[in-house]
Amino acid sequence: MGVLLKYTIRTLRKNRMRTFVTLVGIVLSMALVTAVIEGGYSGQQFLVRGTEADIGRFYGFFMNLHPEDAGKVSSFEGVTETAGMTEVGWAEIGSVNVQKPYLLVESIDEHFEELVAVHLLEGRMPENDSELVLPYHLETNGGVHHAVGDTLELSVGTRMADNSRVHMDTPFMEGADEITGAEERTYTVVGIMERFSWDVEYKKCPGYMALTKGGSGDSVNVFFRLKSARKYQDFTRKIWFEDQKIQSNGSLLAYSGSFSDGGFQQLLYGFIGVLVFLIAFGSISLIYNSFSISVSERTRQYGVLKSVGATKRQIRGTVFMEALTLSLIAIPVGLFLGCAGIGLTLYFLRDIFQRMFDPGNTARMQLVLNPAALGIAALSGLVTVLISAFIPAKRAIRVPPISAIRENADVRIRPRAVRTSRLTQKLFGFEGTMAAKNFKRNRRRYRSTVVSLFLSIVLFISASSFSSYLTASATDLGAVDTAGDVMVQVNTESYDALMKYYDTIRLNPMTEEASVMLYCANSLEVPEDALSESFFANNPKEELQPGLYAQGMLSIYAAVILIDDRQFDIYAKACGTSREALTKDGEVQAILMNAVKYFRYEENGRKFYSYEFLKESALPASVVMSRIKEIEGFILTEFQEDNSAEYLPQEYLDELDQKGMSLDDADPEKKIILSERDAHEYIPLTIGAVTDRLPLSPVGSSFRLLVLPLSEEERLISNGEIGSFQQVISVRSSEHAKLTEELTKTFREEGVSDIRVEDLAESRETVRMAILAINVFSYGFIILISLIAVANIFNTISTNILLRRREFAMLKSVGLSERGFRKMLNYECLIYGFKGLLFGLPAAVFMTFVIWRITTTSFEVPFFIPWQSVVIAVGSVFAVVFATMIYARRKLSKDNPIDALKLETL
Amino acid sequence: MEILRIENLTKTYGAGENMVRALDNVSLSIEKGEFVSIIGPSGSGKSTLLHIIGGVDRPTSGKVYMNGQDVYAQNEEQLAIFRRREVGLIYQFYNLIPVLNVVENMTLPVLLDGRKVNEERLSELLTALSLSDRKDNLPNQLSGGQQQRVSIGRALMNAPSVMLADEPTGNLDSRNSQEIVELLKMSNRKYDQTLIVITHDENIALQADRIIAIEDGRITRDERIRRAH
């Protein structure tokens, strides 16, 4: 084989450009496949690590086993680790949550922390059966506050419902649930932990799970981990115990590949599938094309080899060696570049991933190499190259040697086949006719070019759609466009309490600016003639309700917010007015945020709308806020068909409740019925100024918004009761993360549970980062796949032209001018481009549709075509085709016609 | 001794109205060591005949026996081995492999056969072909005459029993042409090889032992030239 190997290597070296392009093609494809596979694997490992740290390493646990049975689990086939949690008993804890009245004391064994994640917020783990770690939600959800060091006296007993023993998997059974055989026990609180995940502490578990150690009981939950997550389902299908109940660690199993947990997983696999399909398609076509060209170019040489006695096997051998030589160089390089590329990308984006998927800060995104996957990638690359090489080789070998030598195998032309239209002749002259004939003559060659153009168009547009849909999904996940870095949501009944919290926040040194806001959305009755035309254009008049208060008014849903006075002054100034200017008759007039902007999903994408609410000329405008009237001592129970309201006395309702009667049994005599108009109270307001600026508040610009200073609260709030308002404190702070943490801690320590601190800047950042990450990935992908596509086109067109060297020389020798020659090639370019687009664009639209369907399994996104990419694709197709032509023409015009004519082998 | 027998050989191209008979029921027999020249106008079918004898084209019907062996009863693999061992083909357009040097091109049939190159024979041929100082050159660094000498060397390397040459001098000037013919005659005599040459050149044709004329796919004349060696 020595001479054939030499032959192969020299041929590769001689056709340097094509060998290089082929090598680049293999390297790129390998790198892409490797990056996708290893990236996916690393991501999966990241999620596994995150889940293990968050929930625990167990795959599942047997519930409520008898202590004797509990010991058996570790000997079951496939089980590698076990940990136990023994039910010590249940105790009334005085929680405000009626569904969760108990504390559930569980005793953990020494292996527990290895399998189940315990997140201590304060203190330490229990060391004996008189120490207890309480969950934090006992306080936030149950309203029971205990600090580390407190001593707890509990009556711990067995929980019974309807006279049978029940455990944590049975929800609270009202009226039937009781604790029996209670014993008094004293515990010392040694720690506070975060609540367990729902996999461990079942959502409807009626007790707050607290941990002790070394306690005893007659019901044990046994956590286990198996050798392989994939064996989990088989394991749980077996009957190990009578009435066995197994709870699984669903997320960990899903990430470990045991079973899918629906939506997200499906989306991820769907996208990875599309990616691999695109890459495979692109690279196979590139590699196949370059071999196809390389082989057909050498058909004649194969003929010569055969005529001097080379067997089919020997010729196949040379192709095999060519493929192997290229693979040996390109595959390792591709694997390395793929790993390095995805490794670096993950390294630079690691914080983003952390933010997106693992706010608990427990796992780090990093490249995890999977040797098996690398092996599979390399093998599939090799197989692709070999198959791409063998198919054209087989075709070439079949040609009898003498036909191959004469190079007349392909040429079987009938006059009709090369007939061209008169129009071509008229439009493009003789050169155009020649170009068109060339096409028709050599269908196979021209087809390979059109196919690669077609693929490039499909690949590019699909990849762009892929990226746009992914971005659209991510944007959909969190559209946050509000002011403020930290948002504190308060849920208190009393105005004074709110002000107390406000002071705490305002006085924190990290707070740069804070504003308190009370917010309610109600009907606003507005005189019809004050509304702007653009308002009606967006809100057809027929769809609006007439007002109740007076004739000529329309009832429109709007929000009124009260912001603290200092903020109001700042806001008023920013809007070009002042509180003084707005004060009339001792009342401050409202400022209206008049530029309403919102988006709606429509057929061709997300579309933004905007309009002005009121005509500026209608100022000052008198409007009326209307809301349901509250009657002291009565409760609104029902609206009747004509919208009139029924009220019942509070005392009577309590009475009904005690007797276990429903509203239907109520005595009609006790009811007060008010007409719709009378059931509302009307608060007249005046709008003194309009603006297009948002105040510092978490309310977005999609609302019609009236802004008033907090000092006007009495007009809206009676008796300081603010239960019907949303209460928000917005904070601007550059140290938002630290401030959020500190405020959360402060309020927790003070035992305040009706407050939630949220780092808005963080969530905004997260969304921005997610989009950035998606863009980095998809643009990286698009660039690489486009490179493959360009290499493909370059390869086919340039060789197709160079192969016709002799023919061009002949044309030149009979007097085809340089200009005519150029014209002919340009016309060929046009045919290539149009043919490619003709087939490529519909296929690309189809791929976009497929991608859209995959996206809609998880997100509501309307179908749209990325027009920008389509334009780029069309432009680039012609650019690449013409650039390649120019390259090939330059090479050709160096030819001396006679030398080229004499060329015997290419 | 008969080395080659052809029986009722027919080769057609195309079908129906467009059918062309390149060879029409040709039969002939050639003795070992004979020098045969085939003459005839363009398109008469002489090249087709030569290619079918050489195992590089397939007959439509009829048989070719080489050393008593039915050539086209062999499978592809055997046919390839037949080509590399039994015949040497020389073309008008040399048909060398452009990336292989002179020695590699010449020894190609031996190397394809997986045998060791007979260095003695190689240097003998190189000397005889005046290519000794051109050993490492690639085909495009050689003149037409030199390239044709390489292709003759390739055909002779395996000492095949039959040499087939399709207008070996068609592309060469008269001085080069005579040299090539002398070489072919030399090997014909020296190695007792059978030599079949297609030519348009009357001078060459007349140097043969036997002249076969072909017209429209049929043998129209087959005469032996008697001359004293």
XYZ file of N, CA and C in Angstrom, chain A residues 55 58 61 83-91 93 102-138 148 150 152 154 156 168 185-197 200-201 205 207-216 219 221 223:
255
model
N -31.328 20.102 47.584
C -32.335 19.190 48.123
C -31.680 18.007 48.805
N -30.107 12.080 47.934
C -30.953 10.870 47.900
C -31.786 10.838 46.623
N -37.147 8.143 49.141
C -37.186 7.534 50.477
C -38.472 6.742 50.708
N -30.115 6.597 54.807
C -30.137 7.455 55.990
C -31.548 7.408 56.549
N -31.652 7.526 57.838
C -32.967 7.388 58.459
C -33.428 8.656 59.154
N -34.752 8.798 59.214
C -35.366 9.934 59.907
C -36.566 9.341 60.644
N -36.469 9.301 61.963
C -37.496 8.636 62.759
C -38.501 9.644 63.296
N -39.778 9.318 63.159
C -40.823 10.212 63.652
C -40.902 10.093 65.167
N -40.488 11.166 65.868
C -40.572 11.153 67.334
C -42.007 11.452 67.741
N -42.619 12.404 67.098
C -44.016 12.682 67.403
C -44.452 14.057 66.955
N -45.729 14.344 67.217
C -46.347 15.585 66.777
C -46.732 16.427 67.988
N -46.662 17.739 67.851
C -47.054 18.601 68.964
C -47.769 19.835 68.430
N -48.398 23.570 68.038
C -47.368 24.609 68.155
C -47.962 26.010 68.136
N -49.216 21.788 63.600
C -48.295 21.025 64.450
C -46.832 21.320 64.183
N -46.038 20.889 65.155
C -44.611 20.767 64.945
C -44.370 19.264 64.821
N -43.656 18.846 63.783
C -43.362 17.425 63.613
C -41.908 17.202 63.988
N -41.703 16.488 65.090
C -40.324 16.277 65.556
C -39.793 14.989 64.937
N -38.712 15.130 64.199
C -38.101 13.979 63.533
C -36.680 13.830 64.054
N -36.303 12.581 64.290
C -34.942 12.349 64.760
C -34.101 11.792 63.619
N -32.969 12.435 63.392
C -32.148 12.028 62.242
C -30.984 11.155 62.697
N -30.512 10.278 61.807
C -29.346 9.462 62.174
C -28.073 10.107 61.644
N -26.953 9.427 61.867
C -25.664 10.059 61.556
C -25.421 10.219 60.056
N -26.190 9.452 59.219
C -25.969 9.561 57.773
C -26.877 10.591 57.111
N -27.814 11.123 57.887
C -28.853 11.964 57.306
C -28.291 13.115 56.479
N -27.330 13.820 57.066
C -26.810 15.000 56.364
C -26.031 14.650 55.099
N -25.597 13.381 54.995
C -24.890 12.987 53.775
C -25.862 12.876 52.604
N -27.106 12.535 52.903
C -28.066 12.309 51.828
C -29.083 13.433 51.645
N -29.393 14.141 52.736
C -30.417 15.183 52.630
C -29.773 16.519 52.988
N -30.050 17.524 52.152
C -29.430 18.830 52.392
C -30.162 19.575 53.501
N -29.411 19.972 54.529
C -29.970 20.789 55.610
C -29.290 22.151 55.536
N -30.090 23.187 55.390
C -29.503 24.530 55.290
C -29.738 25.267 56.601
N -28.717 25.280 57.422
C -28.841 25.970 58.713
C -28.724 27.468 58.495
N -29.661 28.203 59.057
C -29.575 29.662 58.953
C -28.835 30.234 60.154
N -29.033 29.552 61.278
C -28.417 30.014 62.519
C -28.121 28.797 63.370
N -27.192 28.905 64.290
C -26.948 27.851 65.270
C -26.281 26.632 64.680
N -26.581 25.454 65.262
C -25.919 24.214 64.840
C -26.932 23.090 64.783
N -26.465 21.929 64.331
C -27.329 20.768 64.247
C -27.520 20.163 65.642
N -28.612 19.429 65.846
C -28.849 18.828 67.174
C -27.867 17.685 67.419
N -27.521 17.497 68.716
C -26.582 16.419 69.025
C -27.214 15.347 69.890
N -28.352 15.696 70.540
C -29.031 14.665 71.334
C -30.535 14.883 71.267
N -31.265 14.038 71.991
C -32.710 14.072 71.820
C -33.401 15.166 72.610
N -32.651 16.079 73.194
C -33.322 17.219 73.831
C -32.988 18.508 73.083
N -32.285 18.367 71.962
C -31.975 19.559 71.160
C -32.815 19.538 69.883
N -33.130 20.719 69.430
C -34.062 20.808 68.321
C -33.614 21.904 67.347
N -33.745 21.603 66.060
C -33.547 22.647 65.051
C -34.912 22.933 64.449
N -35.313 24.205 64.493
C -36.637 24.572 63.981
C -36.520 25.085 62.542
N -37.553 24.850 61.753
C -37.528 25.410 60.405
C -37.972 26.868 60.434
N -37.403 27.652 59.523
C -37.687 29.088 59.508
C -39.137 29.375 59.130
N -39.754 28.515 58.361
C -41.132 28.809 57.947
C -42.130 28.629 59.091
N -41.662 28.046 60.214
C -42.539 28.021 61.393
C -42.880 29.461 61.753
N -32.747 30.911 68.778
C -31.765 29.937 69.241
C -31.518 30.179 70.728
N -33.755 29.294 73.046
C -35.047 29.190 73.723
C -35.284 27.746 74.181
N -38.201 24.912 74.797
C -39.537 24.658 74.291
C -40.149 23.519 75.086
N -43.005 20.951 74.932
C -43.942 20.431 73.942
C -44.627 19.170 74.454
N -45.619 16.005 73.053
C -45.376 15.253 71.828
C -46.141 13.936 71.856
N -46.781 12.018 58.077
C -46.613 13.335 57.443
C -47.225 13.426 56.047
N -42.339 17.078 76.827
C -40.889 17.022 76.612
C -40.322 18.423 76.574
N -39.068 18.532 76.953
C -38.407 19.833 76.933
C -37.276 19.794 75.922
N -37.303 20.773 75.032
C -36.256 20.853 74.015
C -35.566 22.201 74.099
N -34.313 22.204 73.728
C -33.599 23.474 73.598
C -33.429 23.726 72.094
N -33.776 24.932 71.671
C -33.591 25.280 70.250
C -32.111 25.567 70.026
N -31.476 24.731 69.173
C -30.044 24.957 68.922
C -29.791 25.536 67.535
N -30.814 25.554 66.687
C -30.578 26.094 65.344
C -31.887 26.390 64.630
N -31.754 27.237 63.608
C -32.888 27.516 62.726
C -32.437 27.115 61.320
N -33.261 26.343 60.661
C -32.874 25.934 59.302
C -33.947 26.375 58.307
N -33.551 26.383 57.043
C -34.542 26.645 56.004
C -35.465 25.445 55.921
N -36.682 25.662 55.474
C -37.596 24.519 55.373
C -37.041 23.523 54.356
N -37.386 22.262 54.575
C -36.961 21.245 53.613
C -37.692 21.457 52.294
N -37.139 20.882 51.258
C -37.828 20.962 49.965
C -39.134 20.184 50.053
N -39.179 16.493 50.573
C -39.004 15.921 51.909
C -40.184 16.314 52.799
N -40.368 17.634 52.950
C -41.530 18.057 53.733
C -42.644 18.361 52.756
N -48.029 18.742 54.329
C -47.721 18.122 55.620
C -48.214 19.057 56.720
N -47.457 19.403 59.678
C -46.533 19.815 60.732
C -45.305 20.467 60.146
N -44.739 21.427 60.910
C -43.458 22.015 60.541
C -42.395 21.038 60.985
N -41.550 20.618 60.067
C -40.598 19.572 60.389
C -39.415 20.128 61.162
N -39.212 19.610 62.374
C -38.096 20.042 63.203
C -37.210 18.834 63.464
N -35.917 19.062 63.601
C -34.988 17.946 63.711
C -34.383 17.818 65.096
N -34.291 16.556 65.554
C -33.545 16.262 66.768
C -32.667 15.069 66.439
N -31.925 14.576 67.430
C -31.064 13.434 67.106
C -31.157 12.411 68.238
N -31.109 11.137 67.884
C -31.088 10.072 68.879
C -32.430 9.773 69.509
N -33.476 10.389 69.020
C -34.802 10.101 69.545
C -35.311 8.792 68.976
N -36.365 8.263 69.604
C -36.870 6.987 69.093
C -38.326 7.130 68.667
N -41.896 4.816 63.550
C -42.086 5.013 62.118
C -40.857 5.727 61.577
N -38.583 7.099 58.143
C -38.438 7.360 56.713
C -37.006 7.007 56.349
N -34.149 7.190 53.628
C -33.660 7.799 52.391
C -32.627 6.876 51.779
